Amino acid sequence: MLEQIDFTTKSIRDKTKNFIPEVGIILGTGLGGLVKEISVQFILPYESIPNFPVSTVEGHSGKLIFGSLGGKNVVAMQGRFHFYEGYTMQQITFPVRVMKALGVKTLCVSNASGGMNPAFSAGEIMIISDHINLFPTNPLIGKNINELGPRFPDMSEAYSKKYIQSALEIAKQNNIKVSTGVYAGLTGPCFETPAEYRYFWRMGADAVGMSTVPEVIVARHCGMDVFGISIITDLGVEGRVETVSHEEVQQIAREQEPKMTLIMRELVSKI
Ligand code: HPA
């Protein structure tokens, strides 16, 4: 693993003239529009990066983008890898480890999710305050690589309180309605049954989705600070469960893109 990270990092450094990003961004479903705000310096398609998996889902195009956003050097993943595509947890989280090796100190993640909290409506923006790992496994299972992080990493503040506070202030200043909440991450690919949504709500989750948790675990393991934001694209509220499709998820996410883009850009400028 260390050799792979090293090899990939060297190859990226060669292709980006030793660009050093300090912030890493993972752009989720339909949220790729943040790229338009980045002054792009280099674009590397995943196929051109050694050891990188190649993404298979429609709507996830698969490029690593280097440039500046809000005055910071950033690297953004346009297209992420999901467990339901058949990748291992190690493959899904490999890019986060490479980001760390490139110099990234803060990881910003975005995703789309289904909301169980009855106070939510479709299109709501939720700042992720915490998560519940409902994947059947964990990316840190196996021999610990001490050079990357500790065997038993602390997760008491998985999502940086400082950034949550900043994001709430940014939203308020710009009249954007946001909530905070707990994101439960699970495999998918099917959406949840009404009984599952009810179960996850009672368990303490406000929203549920199919990503983010593996990347955040690995980011915390290697000592990055994390900020996460989710767009509630559909509701799994008891008595109000709607049918949901990938297309609807993408469309609602696209509609909310400008607000989420603004929050992310302003937040990055304050990091
Ligand atoms: N469930 C799981 N993942 C999702 C959902 C959902 O309702 N909406 C968007 N991603």
PDB file of C-alpha atoms and ligand atoms in Angstrom:
ATOM      1  CA  MET A   1       0.000   0.000   0.000  1.00  0.00           C
ATOM      2  CA  LEU A   2       2.743   2.496   0.946  1.00  0.00           C
ATOM      3  CA  GLU A   3       4.609   1.750  -2.285  1.00  0.00           C
ATOM      4  CA  GLN A   4       1.457   2.256  -4.336  1.00  0.00           C
ATOM      5  CA  ILE A   5       0.706   5.570  -2.623  1.00  0.00           C
ATOM      6  CA  ASP A   6       4.286   6.675  -3.190  1.00  0.00           C
ATOM      7  CA  PHE A   7       4.311   5.654  -6.858  1.00  0.00           C
ATOM      8  CA  THR A   8       0.977   7.364  -7.576  1.00  0.00           C
ATOM      9  CA  THR A   9       2.006  10.512  -5.707  1.00  0.00           C
ATOM     10  CA  LYS A  10       5.263  10.758  -7.669  1.00  0.00           C
ATOM     11  CA  SER A  11       3.450  10.273 -10.961  1.00  0.00           C
ATOM     12  CA  ILE A  12       0.922  13.016 -10.070  1.00  0.00           C
ATOM     13  CA  ARG A  13       3.696  15.369  -8.942  1.00  0.00           C
ATOM     14  CA  ASP A  14       5.465  14.878 -12.267  1.00  0.00           C
ATOM     15  CA  LYS A  15       2.316  15.677 -14.210  1.00  0.00           C
ATOM     16  CA  THR A  16       1.367  18.706 -12.092  1.00  0.00           C
ATOM     17  CA  LYS A  17       4.782  20.383 -11.871  1.00  0.00           C
ATOM     18  CA  ASN A  18       4.936  19.658  -8.122  1.00  0.00           C
ATOM     19  CA  PHE A  19       1.653  21.435  -7.385  1.00  0.00           C
ATOM     20  CA  ILE A  20       0.983  21.171  -3.633  1.00  0.00           C
ATOM     21  CA  PRO A  21      -2.716  21.140  -2.710  1.00  0.00           C
ATOM     22  CA  GLU A  22      -3.692  21.951   0.877  1.00  0.00           C
ATOM     23  CA  VAL A  23      -7.409  21.232   0.564  1.00  0.00           C
ATOM     24  CA  GLY A  24      -8.943  18.103  -0.968  1.00  0.00           C
ATOM     25  CA  ILE A  25     -12.522  18.117  -2.227  1.00  0.00           C
ATOM     26  CA  ILE A  26     -14.678  15.130  -3.140  1.00  0.00           C
ATOM     27  CA  LEU A  27     -17.576  16.190  -5.342  1.00  0.00           C
ATOM     28  CA  GLY A  28     -20.643  13.983  -4.983  1.00  0.00           C
ATOM     29  CA  THR A  29     -23.723  13.326  -7.121  1.00  0.00           C
ATOM     30  CA  GLY A  30     -24.638  16.271  -9.359  1.00  0.00           C
ATOM     31  CA  LEU A  31     -22.358  18.608  -7.425  1.00  0.00           C
ATOM     32  CA  GLY A  32     -19.587  18.707  -9.967  1.00  0.00           C
ATOM     33  CA  GLY A  33     -20.458  22.374 -10.683  1.00  0.00           C
ATOM     34  CA  LEU A  34     -18.013  23.539  -8.027  1.00  0.00           C
ATOM     35  CA  VAL A  35     -15.372  22.812 -10.641  1.00  0.00           C
ATOM     36  CA  LYS A  36     -16.479  25.943 -12.534  1.00  0.00           C
ATOM     37  CA  GLU A  37     -15.342  27.985  -9.533  1.00  0.00           C
ATOM     38  CA  ILE A  38     -11.860  26.481  -9.524  1.00  0.00           C
ATOM     39  CA  SER A  39      -9.115  28.265 -11.496  1.00  0.00           C
ATOM     40  CA  VAL A  40      -7.937  25.043 -13.029  1.00  0.00           C
ATOM     41  CA  GLN A  41      -4.242  24.410 -13.543  1.00  0.00           C
ATOM     42  CA  PHE A  42      -4.127  20.675 -14.252  1.00  0.00           C
ATOM     43  CA  ILE A  43      -6.694  17.985 -15.038  1.00  0.00           C
ATOM     44  CA  LEU A  44      -5.778  14.322 -14.742  1.00  0.00           C
ATOM     45  CA  PRO A  45      -8.354  11.757 -15.916  1.00  0.00           C
ATOM     46  CA  TYR A  46      -8.415   8.801 -13.521  1.00  0.00           C
ATOM     47  CA  GLU A  47      -7.336   6.477 -16.356  1.00  0.00           C
ATOM     48  CA  SER A  48      -4.046   8.382 -16.533  1.00  0.00           C
ATOM     49  CA  ILE A  49      -3.255   7.955 -12.832  1.00  0.00           C
ATOM     50  CA  PRO A  50      -1.475   4.728 -11.882  1.00  0.00           C
ATOM     51  CA  ASN A  51      -3.296   2.601  -9.277  1.00  0.00           C
ATOM     52  CA  PHE A  52      -6.461   4.732  -9.454  1.00  0.00           C
ATOM     53  CA  PRO A  53      -9.720   2.844  -9.911  1.00  0.00           C
ATOM     54  CA  VAL A  54     -11.960   4.052 -12.770  1.00  0.00           C
ATOM     55  CA  SER A  55     -15.482   5.128 -11.897  1.00  0.00           C
ATOM     56  CA  THR A  56     -18.461   3.399 -13.541  1.00  0.00           C
ATOM     57  CA  VAL A  57     -21.561   5.341 -12.467  1.00  0.00           C
ATOM     58  CA  GLU A  58     -23.396   7.713 -14.774  1.00  0.00           C
ATOM     59  CA  GLY A  59     -23.000  11.281 -13.515  1.00  0.00           C
ATOM     60  CA  HIS A  60     -19.532  10.647 -12.074  1.00  0.00           C
ATOM     61  CA  SER A  61     -17.024  11.577 -14.746  1.00  0.00           C
ATOM     62  CA  GLY A  62     -13.684  10.693 -13.170  1.00  0.00           C
ATOM     63  CA  LYS A  63     -10.999  13.387 -13.095  1.00  0.00           C
ATOM     64  CA  LEU A  64      -8.599  14.814 -10.582  1.00  0.00           C
ATOM     65  CA  ILE A  65      -8.603  18.598 -10.855  1.00  0.00           C
ATOM     66  CA  PHE A  66      -5.816  20.811  -9.518  1.00  0.00           C
ATOM     67  CA  GLY A  67      -6.158  24.562  -9.148  1.00  0.00           C
ATOM     68  CA  SER A  68      -7.139  27.327  -6.780  1.00  0.00           C
ATOM     69  CA  LEU A  69     -10.446  27.990  -5.073  1.00  0.00           C
ATOM     70  CA  GLY A  70     -11.073  30.768  -2.554  1.00  0.00           C
ATOM     71  CA  GLY A  71      -7.340  31.563  -2.598  1.00  0.00           C
ATOM     72  CA  LYS A  72      -6.307  27.996  -1.683  1.00  0.00           C
ATOM     73  CA  ASN A  73      -4.529  25.346  -3.665  1.00  0.00           C
ATOM     74  CA  VAL A  74      -7.019  22.510  -4.013  1.00  0.00           C
ATOM     75  CA  VAL A  75      -7.303  19.083  -5.543  1.00  0.00           C
ATOM     76  CA  ALA A  76     -10.843  18.019  -6.393  1.00  0.00           C
ATOM     77  CA  MET A  77     -12.102  14.556  -7.236  1.00  0.00           C
ATOM     78  CA  GLN A  78     -14.756  14.843  -9.902  1.00  0.00           C
ATOM     79  CA  GLY A  79     -16.334  11.427  -9.541  1.00  0.00           C
ATOM     80  CA  ARG A  80     -15.882   9.179  -6.559  1.00  0.00           C
ATOM     81  CA  PHE A  81     -15.813   5.429  -6.050  1.00  0.00           C
ATOM     82  CA  HIS A  82     -18.615   3.550  -4.332  1.00  0.00           C
ATOM     83  CA  PHE A  83     -18.633   0.235  -2.508  1.00  0.00           C
ATOM     84  CA  TYR A  84     -21.671  -0.883  -4.540  1.00  0.00           C
ATOM     85  CA  GLU A  85     -19.600  -0.672  -7.730  1.00  0.00           C
ATOM     86  CA  GLY A  86     -17.613  -3.628  -6.418  1.00  0.00           C
ATOM     87  CA  TYR A  87     -14.463  -1.806  -5.291  1.00  0.00           C
ATOM     88  CA  THR A  88     -12.857  -2.713  -2.008  1.00  0.00           C
ATOM     89  CA  MET A  89     -12.821  -0.222   0.845  1.00  0.00           C
ATOM     90  CA  GLN A  90      -9.080   0.215   0.204  1.00  0.00           C
ATOM     91  CA  GLN A  91      -9.702   1.126  -3.457  1.00  0.00           C
ATOM     92  CA  ILE A  92     -12.462   3.596  -2.572  1.00  0.00           C
ATOM     93  CA  THR A  93     -10.235   5.404  -0.110  1.00  0.00           C
ATOM     94  CA  PHE A  94      -6.940   5.210  -2.028  1.00  0.00           C
ATOM     95  CA  PRO A  95      -7.377   8.733  -3.496  1.00  0.00           C
ATOM     96  CA  VAL A  96      -7.703  10.179   0.026  1.00  0.00           C
ATOM     97  CA  ARG A  97      -4.392   8.620   0.983  1.00  0.00           C
ATOM     98  CA  VAL A  98      -2.801  10.028  -2.151  1.00  0.00           C
ATOM     99  CA  MET A  99      -4.234  13.469  -1.357  1.00  0.00           C
ATOM    100  CA  LYS A 100      -2.612  13.267   2.063  1.00  0.00           C
ATOM    101  CA  ALA A 101       0.729  12.333   0.493  1.00  0.00           C
ATOM    102  CA  LEU A 102       0.396  15.287  -1.913  1.00  0.00           C
ATOM    103  CA  GLY A 103       0.040  17.689   1.046  1.00  0.00           C
ATOM    104  CA  VAL A 104      -3.706  17.914   1.750  1.00  0.00           C
ATOM    105  CA  LYS A 105      -4.561  18.807   5.351  1.00  0.00           C
ATOM    106  CA  THR A 106      -8.325  19.321   5.095  1.00  0.00           C
ATOM    107  CA  LEU A 107     -10.833  17.150   3.255  1.00  0.00           C
ATOM    108  CA  CYS A 108     -14.188  18.585   2.114  1.00  0.00           C
ATOM    109  CA  VAL A 109     -16.779  16.055   1.021  1.00  0.00           C
ATOM    110  CA  SER A 110     -20.201  16.396  -0.496  1.00  0.00           C
ATOM    111  CA  ASN A 111     -22.923  13.910  -1.257  1.00  0.00           C
ATOM    112  CA  ALA A 112     -26.625  13.421  -1.895  1.00  0.00           C
ATOM    113  CA  SER A 113     -28.746  11.643   0.675  1.00  0.00           C
ATOM    114  CA  GLY A 114     -32.251  10.662   1.676  1.00  0.00           C
ATOM    115  CA  GLY A 115     -33.614  12.549   4.686  1.00  0.00           C
ATOM    116  CA  MET A 116     -35.395  10.822   7.570  1.00  0.00           C
ATOM    117  CA  ASN A 117     -35.696  13.856   9.831  1.00  0.00           C
ATOM    118  CA  PRO A 118     -39.348  15.050   9.606  1.00  0.00           C
ATOM    119  CA  ALA A 119     -38.168  18.679   9.738  1.00  0.00           C
ATOM    120  CA  PHE A 120     -36.372  18.237   6.385  1.00  0.00           C
ATOM    121  CA  SER A 121     -37.731  18.922   2.925  1.00  0.00           C
ATOM    122  CA  ALA A 122     -36.351  17.767  -0.433  1.00  0.00           C
ATOM    123  CA  GLY A 123     -33.579  20.107  -1.544  1.00  0.00           C
ATOM    124  CA  GLU A 124     -32.483  20.824   2.028  1.00  0.00           C
ATOM    125  CA  ILE A 125     -28.780  21.343   2.625  1.00  0.00           C
ATOM    126  CA  MET A 126     -27.453  19.429   5.621  1.00  0.00           C
ATOM    127  CA  ILE A 127     -24.067  20.153   7.139  1.00  0.00           C
ATOM    128  CA  ILE A 128     -22.835  16.773   8.356  1.00  0.00           C
ATOM    129  CA  SER A 129     -22.257  16.897  12.117  1.00  0.00           C
ATOM    130  CA  ASP A 130     -21.366  13.223  12.530  1.00  0.00           C
ATOM    131  CA  HIS A 131     -21.790   9.857  10.846  1.00  0.00           C
ATOM    132  CA  ILE A 132     -22.793   6.264  11.516  1.00  0.00           C
ATOM    133  CA  ASN A 133     -20.890   3.569   9.640  1.00  0.00           C
ATOM    134  CA  LEU A 134     -23.461   1.045   8.407  1.00  0.00           C
ATOM    135  CA  PHE A 135     -21.137  -0.482   5.820  1.00  0.00           C
ATOM    136  CA  PRO A 136     -20.461  -4.136   6.641  1.00  0.00           C
ATOM    137  CA  THR A 137     -16.758  -3.351   6.915  1.00  0.00           C
ATOM    138  CA  ASN A 138     -14.214  -0.592   7.551  1.00  0.00           C
ATOM    139  CA  PRO A 139     -11.377   0.627   5.298  1.00  0.00           C
ATOM    140  CA  LEU A 140      -8.902   0.306   8.184  1.00  0.00           C
ATOM    141  CA  ILE A 141      -9.420  -3.441   8.619  1.00  0.00           C
ATOM    142  CA  GLY A 142      -6.200  -5.361   8.070  1.00  0.00           C
ATOM    143  CA  LYS A 143      -2.634  -4.758   9.227  1.00  0.00           C
ATOM    144  CA  ASN A 144      -2.316  -1.146  10.316  1.00  0.00           C
ATOM    145  CA  ILE A 145       0.226   0.906   8.395  1.00  0.00           C
ATOM    146  CA  ASN A 146       1.697   2.973  11.208  1.00  0.00           C
ATOM    147  CA  GLU A 147       3.232   5.440   8.742  1.00  0.00           C
ATOM    148  CA  LEU A 148      -0.303   6.392   7.681  1.00  0.00           C
ATOM    149  CA  GLY A 149      -2.000   6.618  11.076  1.00  0.00           C
ATOM    150  CA  PRO A 150      -2.750   4.879  14.386  1.00  0.00           C
ATOM    151  CA  ARG A 151      -4.256   1.417  14.824  1.00  0.00           C
ATOM    152  CA  PHE A 152      -7.200   2.806  16.822  1.00  0.00           C
ATOM    153  CA  PRO A 153      -7.953   6.294  15.524  1.00  0.00           C
ATOM    154  CA  ASP A 154     -10.112   8.610  17.606  1.00  0.00           C
ATOM    155  CA  MET A 155     -13.438   9.546  15.979  1.00  0.00           C
ATOM    156  CA  SER A 156     -14.853  11.829  18.697  1.00  0.00           C
ATOM    157  CA  GLU A 157     -14.798  14.794  16.300  1.00  0.00           C
ATOM    158  CA  ALA A 158     -14.918  13.192  12.878  1.00  0.00           C
ATOM    159  CA  TYR A 159     -16.314  16.417  11.366  1.00  0.00           C
ATOM    160  CA  SER A 160     -14.452  19.500  12.542  1.00  0.00           C
ATOM    161  CA  LYS A 161     -16.629  21.651  14.830  1.00  0.00           C
ATOM    162  CA  LYS A 162     -14.744  24.719  13.648  1.00  0.00           C
ATOM    163  CA  TYR A 163     -15.754  24.167  10.024  1.00  0.00           C
ATOM    164  CA  ILE A 164     -19.356  23.317  10.941  1.00  0.00           C
ATOM    165  CA  GLN A 165     -19.521  26.666  12.747  1.00  0.00           C
ATOM    166  CA  SER A 166     -17.978  28.520   9.794  1.00  0.00           C
ATOM    167  CA  ALA A 167     -20.400  26.882   7.346  1.00  0.00           C
ATOM    168  CA  LEU A 168     -23.375  27.848   9.515  1.00  0.00           C
ATOM    169  CA  GLU A 169     -22.161  31.456   9.591  1.00  0.00           C
ATOM    170  CA  ILE A 170     -21.599  31.525   5.824  1.00  0.00           C
ATOM    171  CA  ALA A 171     -25.113  30.145   5.245  1.00  0.00           C
ATOM    172  CA  LYS A 172     -26.642  32.733   7.567  1.00  0.00           C
ATOM    173  CA  GLN A 173     -24.787  35.638   5.949  1.00  0.00           C
ATOM    174  CA  ASN A 174     -26.028  34.526   2.539  1.00  0.00           C
ATOM    175  CA  ASN A 175     -29.614  33.726   3.567  1.00  0.00           C
ATOM    176  CA  ILE A 176     -29.222  30.041   2.773  1.00  0.00           C
ATOM    177  CA  LYS A 177     -31.291  27.700   4.896  1.00  0.00           C
ATOM    178  CA  VAL A 178     -29.175  24.838   6.206  1.00  0.00           C
ATOM    179  CA  SER A 179     -29.551  22.207   8.901  1.00  0.00           C
ATOM    180  CA  THR A 180     -27.021  20.040  10.660  1.00  0.00           C
ATOM    181  CA  GLY A 181     -27.426  16.314  11.038  1.00  0.00           C
ATOM    182  CA  VAL A 182     -26.036  12.816  11.280  1.00  0.00           C
ATOM    183  CA  TYR A 183     -25.307  10.950   8.033  1.00  0.00           C
ATOM    184  CA  ALA A 184     -25.609   7.168   7.979  1.00  0.00           C
ATOM    185  CA  GLY A 185     -23.525   5.556   5.239  1.00  0.00           C
ATOM    186  CA  LEU A 186     -24.395   2.154   3.809  1.00  0.00           C
ATOM    187  CA  THR A 187     -23.691   0.058   0.734  1.00  0.00           C
ATOM    188  CA  GLY A 188     -26.740   0.608  -1.494  1.00  0.00           C
ATOM    189  CA  PRO A 189     -27.275   0.292  -4.401  1.00  0.00           C
ATOM    190  CA  CYS A 190     -30.977  -0.092  -3.664  1.00  0.00           C
ATOM    191  CA  PHE A 191     -32.648   2.796  -1.920  1.00  0.00           C
ATOM    192  CA  GLU A 192     -34.176   2.032   1.467  1.00  0.00           C
ATOM    193  CA  THR A 193     -37.489   0.424   2.349  1.00  0.00           C
ATOM    194  CA  PRO A 194     -39.826   2.465   4.588  1.00  0.00           C
ATOM    195  CA  ALA A 195     -38.947   0.127   7.470  1.00  0.00           C
ATOM    196  CA  GLU A 196     -35.228   0.761   6.921  1.00  0.00           C
ATOM    197  CA  TYR A 197     -35.678   4.551   6.860  1.00  0.00           C
ATOM    198  CA  ARG A 198     -37.669   4.283  10.121  1.00  0.00           C
ATOM    199  CA  TYR A 199     -34.978   2.092  11.659  1.00  0.00           C
ATOM    200  CA  PHE A 200     -32.157   4.502  10.720  1.00  0.00           C
ATOM    201  CA  TRP A 201     -34.092   7.535  12.017  1.00  0.00           C
ATOM    202  CA  ARG A 202     -34.747   5.789  15.342  1.00  0.00           C
ATOM    203  CA  MET A 203     -31.106   4.798  15.469  1.00  0.00           C
ATOM    204  CA  GLY A 204     -30.104   8.464  15.426  1.00  0.00           C
ATOM    205  CA  ALA A 205     -29.421   9.259  11.764  1.00  0.00           C
ATOM    206  CA  ASP A 206     -30.990  12.255   9.996  1.00  0.00           C
ATOM    207  CA  ALA A 207     -30.000  11.234   6.477  1.00  0.00           C
ATOM    208  CA  VAL A 208     -28.770   8.137   4.663  1.00  0.00           C
ATOM    209  CA  GLY A 209     -26.528   7.700   1.637  1.00  0.00           C
ATOM    210  CA  MET A 210     -24.094   5.374  -0.102  1.00  0.00           C
ATOM    211  CA  SER A 211     -20.737   7.103   0.262  1.00  0.00           C
ATOM    212  CA  THR A 212     -18.553   9.434   2.354  1.00  0.00           C
ATOM    213  CA  VAL A 213     -18.103   7.319   5.485  1.00  0.00           C
ATOM    214  CA  PRO A 214     -15.157   5.271   4.108  1.00  0.00           C
ATOM    215  CA  GLU A 215     -13.326   8.379   2.869  1.00  0.00           C
ATOM    216  CA  VAL A 216     -13.886  10.235   6.135  1.00  0.00           C
ATOM    217  CA  ILE A 217     -12.612   7.303   8.211  1.00  0.00           C
ATOM    218  CA  VAL A 218      -9.406   7.215   6.169  1.00  0.00           C
ATOM    219  CA  ALA A 219      -9.038  11.005   6.266  1.00  0.00           C
ATOM    220  CA  ARG A 220      -9.297  10.994  10.070  1.00  0.00           C
ATOM    221  CA  HIS A 221      -6.919   8.057  10.285  1.00  0.00           C
ATOM    222  CA  CYS A 222      -4.245  10.075   8.478  1.00  0.00           C
ATOM    223  CA  GLY A 223      -4.929  13.197  10.546  1.00  0.00           C
ATOM    224  CA  MET A 224      -6.904  15.368   8.134  1.00  0.00           C
ATOM    225  CA  ASP A 225      -9.646  17.710   9.324  1.00  0.00           C
ATOM    226  CA  VAL A 226     -12.961  17.011   7.634  1.00  0.00           C
ATOM    227  CA  PHE A 227     -15.917  19.081   6.479  1.00  0.00           C
ATOM    228  CA  GLY A 228     -18.985  17.393   4.979  1.00  0.00           C
ATOM    229  CA  ILE A 229     -22.137  18.679   3.342  1.00  0.00           C
ATOM    230  CA  SER A 230     -25.118  16.744   2.041  1.00  0.00           C
ATOM    231  CA  ILE A 231     -28.046  17.585  -0.185  1.00  0.00           C
ATOM    232  CA  ILE A 232     -31.259  15.909   0.879  1.00  0.00           C
ATOM    233  CA  THR A 233     -32.633  14.866  -2.490  1.00  0.00           C
ATOM    234  CA  ASP A 234     -35.561  12.762  -1.291  1.00  0.00           C
ATOM    235  CA  LEU A 235     -37.424  11.974   1.891  1.00  0.00           C
ATOM    236  CA  GLY A 236     -37.602   8.771   3.884  1.00  0.00           C
ATOM    237  CA  VAL A 237     -39.767  10.331   6.562  1.00  0.00           C
ATOM    238  CA  GLU A 238     -42.190   7.961   8.275  1.00  0.00           C
ATOM    239  CA  GLY A 239     -45.576   8.115   6.528  1.00  0.00           C
ATOM    240  CA  ARG A 240     -44.106  10.279   3.735  1.00  0.00           C
ATOM    241  CA  VAL A 241     -41.717   7.933   1.946  1.00  0.00           C
ATOM    242  CA  GLU A 242     -41.547   8.826  -1.741  1.00  0.00           C
ATOM    243  CA  THR A 243     -40.390   6.740  -4.669  1.00  0.00           C
ATOM    244  CA  VAL A 244     -36.856   7.723  -5.593  1.00  0.00           C
ATOM    245  CA  SER A 245     -34.726   7.334  -8.701  1.00  0.00           C
ATOM    246  CA  HIS A 246     -31.117   8.147  -9.538  1.00  0.00           C
ATOM    247  CA  GLU A 247     -32.379  10.751 -12.063  1.00  0.00           C
ATOM    248  CA  GLU A 248     -34.462  12.566  -9.429  1.00  0.00           C
ATOM    249  CA  VAL A 249     -31.534  12.521  -7.032  1.00  0.00           C
ATOM    250  CA  GLN A 250     -29.323  14.116  -9.692  1.00  0.00           C
ATOM    251  CA  GLN A 251     -31.923  16.705 -10.652  1.00  0.00           C
ATOM    252  CA  ILE A 252     -32.588  17.923  -7.081  1.00  0.00           C
ATOM    253  CA  ALA A 253     -28.850  17.982  -6.440  1.00  0.00           C
ATOM    254  CA  ARG A 254     -28.329  20.106  -9.568  1.00  0.00           C
ATOM    255  CA  GLU A 255     -31.032  22.555  -8.487  1.00  0.00           C
ATOM    256  CA  GLN A 256     -29.312  23.118  -5.163  1.00  0.00           C
ATOM    257  CA  GLU A 257     -25.832  23.293  -6.655  1.00  0.00           C
ATOM    258  CA  PRO A 258     -25.401  27.103  -6.526  1.00  0.00           C
ATOM    259  CA  LYS A 259     -26.062  27.273  -2.766  1.00  0.00           C
ATOM    260  CA  MET A 260     -23.823  24.372  -1.955  1.00  0.00           C
ATOM    261  CA  THR A 261     -21.112  25.766  -4.252  1.00  0.00           C
ATOM    262  CA  LEU A 262     -21.199  29.106  -2.462  1.00  0.00           C
ATOM    263  CA  ILE A 263     -20.908  27.508   0.985  1.00  0.00           C
ATOM    264  CA  MET A 264     -18.031  25.296  -0.131  1.00  0.00           C
ATOM    265  CA  ARG A 265     -16.133  28.109  -1.855  1.00  0.00           C
ATOM    266  CA  GLU A 266     -16.475  30.474   1.113  1.00  0.00           C
ATOM    267  CA  LEU A 267     -15.568  27.748   3.552  1.00  0.00           C
ATOM    268  CA  VAL A 268     -12.437  26.849   1.617  1.00  0.00           C
ATOM    269  CA  SER A 269     -11.393  30.514   1.629  1.00  0.00           C
ATOM    270  CA  LYS A 270     -11.600  30.481   5.458  1.00  0.00           C
ATOM    271  CA  ILE A 271      -9.606  27.282   5.981  1.00  0.00           C
TER     272      ILE A 271
HETATM  273  N1  HPA B   1     -30.920   6.616   0.185  1.00  0.00           N
HETATM  274  C1  HPA B   1     -29.634   6.321  -0.036  1.00  0.00           C
HETATM  275  N2  HPA B   1     -28.850   7.069  -0.780  1.00  0.00           N
HETATM  276  C2  HPA B   1     -29.346   8.175  -1.316  1.00  0.00           C
HETATM  277  C3  HPA B   1     -30.672   8.542  -1.121  1.00  0.00           C
HETATM  278  C4  HPA B   1     -31.505   7.707  -0.330  1.00  0.00           C
HETATM  279  O1  HPA B   1     -32.705   7.970  -0.113  1.00  0.00           O
HETATM  280  N3  HPA B   1     -30.859   9.701  -1.786  1.00  0.00           N
HETATM  281  C5  HPA B   1     -29.691  10.028  -2.371  1.00  0.00           C
HETATM  282  N4  HPA B   1     -28.773   9.108  -2.088  1.00  0.00           N
END
